[in-house]
Amino acid sequence: MTETGIYGGSFNPIHRGHVELGEFLCRHEGLDELWFMVSPQNPFKRFATDLLDENIRLELVRTAIRKHPRLKATDFEFHLPRPSYTADTLAALRKAYPDRRFTLVIGADNWQTFGHWKEPDEILRHHRILVYPRPGYPIDASALPLGVKLTEAPLIPLSSTELRHLIAQGKDASYGLDEEVWKEICDKKYYRSKE
């Protein structure tokens, strides 16, 4: 079976930290591939006003990972009822790809709210979960249930929110972005304030 990581998010925009995490997990956590599951609508962020169109975000992900053959971008959730909850997405993936074993990749911040997700027990029954560290969200690795692992991925101090704020103010955010992604954002004036 192909071990496939599922890393869901808005990726608004995808930054170097996302890509570095994907590479780390493929190298150190037994993943053959990691799929960036671009979310058209996060159930917890329904009213985000600065969310780029899903197809634009998908293309920016493809651009950012173009030199990383084990990282893939997928629009799988674009074709599911919205908002798509993680449990529903994973169930649909199991049905569509019976030859793959899917590992869910989430941040420590999401793990702390995992019990409030839709069908968390169902997710745990079918999938391994890799939790990556996030500043300000301590996790006791010894208290994690079977099948859940706190990965020792490096903390990468980058935030899509912070990068969007810089871009909106006309400031340089290139330090956090793939050079081609940065060029596309500048050329198309994505995230620039409307004033």
Coordinates of C-alpha atoms in Angstrom, one line a residue:
M1 CA 0.0 0.0 0.0
T2 CA 1.2 3.5 -0.8
E3 CA 1.6 5.5 2.5
T4 CA 0.0 8.9 1.7
G5 CA -0.1 11.9 4.0
I6 CA -3.1 14.2 3.8
Y7 CA -2.2 17.7 4.8
G8 CA -5.4 19.8 4.5
G9 CA -5.6 23.6 4.7
S10 CA -6.5 26.8 3.0
F11 CA -2.9 27.4 1.9
N12 CA -3.7 31.1 1.6
P13 CA -1.0 31.4 0.5
I14 CA 1.3 28.3 0.7
H15 CA 4.6 29.2 2.2
R16 CA 8.1 27.7 2.6
G17 CA 7.1 26.2 6.0
H18 CA 4.3 24.1 4.5
V19 CA 6.7 22.7 1.9
E20 CA 9.5 22.1 4.4
L21 CA 7.1 20.2 6.7
G22 CA 5.9 18.1 3.8
E23 CA 9.5 17.1 2.9
F24 CA 10.3 16.4 6.5
L25 CA 7.4 14.1 6.9
C26 CA 8.2 12.2 3.7
R27 CA 11.8 11.7 4.8
H28 CA 11.2 10.9 8.5
E29 CA 7.7 9.5 9.0
G30 CA 7.4 6.8 6.4
L31 CA 5.2 8.6 3.9
D32 CA 5.7 7.7 0.2
E33 CA 3.8 10.9 -0.7
L34 CA 2.2 13.9 0.9
W35 CA -0.9 15.4 -0.6
F36 CA -1.7 19.1 0.0
M37 CA -5.5 18.9 0.3
V38 CA -6.5 22.5 -0.7
S39 CA -9.7 23.3 1.2
P40 CA -12.3 25.3 -0.7
Q41 CA -14.0 26.2 2.5
N42 CA -12.7 25.6 6.1
P43 CA -15.8 24.7 8.3
F44 CA -14.2 26.8 11.0
K45 CA -13.4 29.8 8.8
R46 CA -16.6 30.2 6.8
F47 CA -16.4 34.0 6.6
A48 CA -12.8 34.6 5.7
T49 CA -12.8 37.7 3.5
D50 CA -9.2 37.5 2.2
L51 CA -9.5 33.9 0.9
L52 CA -8.2 33.6 -2.6
D53 CA -10.2 31.6 -5.1
E54 CA -9.6 27.9 -4.6
N55 CA -8.3 27.3 -8.1
I56 CA -5.7 30.1 -7.6
R57 CA -4.6 28.7 -4.3
L58 CA -4.4 25.2 -5.9
E59 CA -2.2 26.6 -8.7
L60 CA 0.1 28.4 -6.2
V61 CA 0.5 25.1 -4.3
R62 CA 1.4 23.3 -7.6
T63 CA 3.9 26.1 -8.3
A64 CA 5.5 25.9 -4.8
I65 CA 6.0 22.1 -4.9
R66 CA 7.1 21.8 -8.5
K67 CA 10.6 20.7 -7.5
H68 CA 9.4 18.2 -4.9
P69 CA 8.2 14.9 -6.6
R70 CA 6.8 13.3 -3.4
L71 CA 4.6 16.3 -2.7
K72 CA 1.3 16.6 -4.6
A73 CA -1.5 19.1 -4.8
T74 CA -5.1 17.9 -5.0
D75 CA -8.4 19.4 -5.6
F76 CA -10.2 16.3 -4.2
E77 CA -12.3 18.4 -1.7
F78 CA -13.5 20.7 -4.5
H79 CA -15.8 17.9 -5.7
L80 CA -17.3 17.1 -2.3
P81 CA -20.3 18.7 -0.6
R82 CA -19.3 21.9 1.3
P83 CA -18.1 22.5 3.8
S84 CA -16.3 19.2 3.7
Y85 CA -15.4 17.9 7.1
T86 CA -12.2 15.9 7.5
A87 CA -14.0 12.7 8.4
D88 CA -16.1 12.9 5.2
T89 CA -13.0 13.7 3.1
L90 CA -11.1 10.7 4.5
A91 CA -14.0 8.4 4.0
A92 CA -14.3 9.5 0.4
L93 CA -10.5 9.0 -0.1
R94 CA -10.6 5.5 1.3
K95 CA -13.3 4.6 -1.2
A96 CA -11.6 6.3 -4.2
Y97 CA -8.1 5.0 -3.4
P98 CA -8.4 1.5 -1.8
D99 CA -4.7 0.9 -2.7
R100 CA -3.5 3.7 -0.4
R101 CA -3.2 4.1 3.3
F102 CA -3.9 7.7 4.4
T103 CA -2.2 9.4 7.3
L104 CA -3.8 12.6 8.5
V105 CA -1.3 15.5 9.2
I106 CA -2.5 18.2 11.6
G107 CA -0.9 20.9 13.7
A108 CA -0.8 20.9 17.5
D109 CA -3.4 23.6 17.5
N110 CA -5.8 21.4 15.6
W111 CA -5.1 18.4 17.8
Q112 CA -6.2 20.4 20.8
T113 CA -9.6 20.8 19.3
F114 CA -9.7 17.4 17.6
G115 CA -12.3 16.0 20.0
H116 CA -14.8 18.6 18.7
W117 CA -14.4 17.6 15.1
K118 CA -17.0 15.6 13.2
E119 CA -16.5 11.9 14.0
P120 CA -13.1 12.0 15.6
D121 CA -13.3 8.3 16.7
E122 CA -14.0 7.3 13.1
I123 CA -10.9 9.1 11.9
L124 CA -8.8 7.5 14.6
R125 CA -10.2 4.0 13.8
H126 CA -9.1 4.2 10.2
H127 CA -6.1 6.5 10.1
R128 CA -2.7 7.2 11.7
I129 CA -2.4 10.9 12.7
L130 CA 0.9 12.9 12.7
V131 CA 0.7 16.0 14.8
Y132 CA 3.4 18.6 14.1
P133 CA 4.4 21.2 16.7
R134 CA 3.0 24.7 16.7
P135 CA 4.2 27.5 18.9
G136 CA 2.0 28.1 21.9
Y137 CA 0.3 24.6 21.7
P138 CA 2.2 22.2 23.9
I139 CA 1.4 18.5 23.4
D140 CA 2.2 15.8 25.9
A141 CA 3.4 13.0 23.5
S142 CA 3.1 10.4 26.3
A143 CA -0.7 11.1 26.6
L144 CA -1.5 10.7 22.9
P145 CA -3.8 7.8 21.9
L146 CA -2.6 4.8 19.9
G147 CA -2.0 5.7 16.3
V148 CA -1.3 9.4 17.0
K149 CA 2.3 10.6 17.0
L150 CA 3.8 13.9 17.8
T151 CA 6.4 14.3 15.0
E152 CA 9.7 16.1 15.7
A153 CA 9.3 18.4 12.7
P154 CA 11.2 21.7 13.2
L155 CA 9.2 24.7 14.2
I156 CA 9.1 27.0 11.2
P157 CA 8.2 30.6 12.2
L158 CA 6.0 31.4 9.2
S159 CA 2.4 32.3 9.0
S160 CA 0.1 32.7 6.0
T161 CA -1.8 35.4 7.9
E162 CA 1.4 37.4 8.6
L163 CA 2.5 37.1 5.0
R164 CA -1.0 38.3 3.8
H165 CA -0.7 41.3 6.1
L166 CA 2.7 42.3 4.7
I167 CA 1.5 41.9 1.1
A168 CA -1.7 43.9 1.8
Q169 CA 0.6 46.8 3.1
G170 CA 2.8 46.6 0.0
K171 CA 5.7 45.1 2.0
D172 CA 8.2 42.4 1.0
A173 CA 7.0 38.9 1.9
S174 CA 9.4 37.1 -0.4
Y175 CA 11.4 35.6 2.6
G176 CA 8.5 33.2 3.3
L177 CA 7.4 32.2 -0.2
D178 CA 8.7 30.2 -3.1
E179 CA 10.2 32.7 -5.6
E180 CA 7.7 31.8 -8.4
V181 CA 4.8 32.0 -5.9
W182 CA 6.0 35.4 -4.8
K183 CA 6.3 36.5 -8.5
E184 CA 2.8 35.4 -9.3
I185 CA 1.3 37.1 -6.2
C186 CA 3.1 40.4 -7.2
D187 CA 2.2 40.1 -10.9
K188 CA -1.5 39.4 -10.2
K189 CA -1.7 41.7 -7.1
Y190 CA -3.1 39.0 -4.9
Y191 CA -3.8 40.0 -1.3
R192 CA -3.3 43.7 -2.0
S193 CA -5.6 46.0 -0.1
K194 CA -8.4 47.4 -2.2
E195 CA -7.7 51.1 -1.3

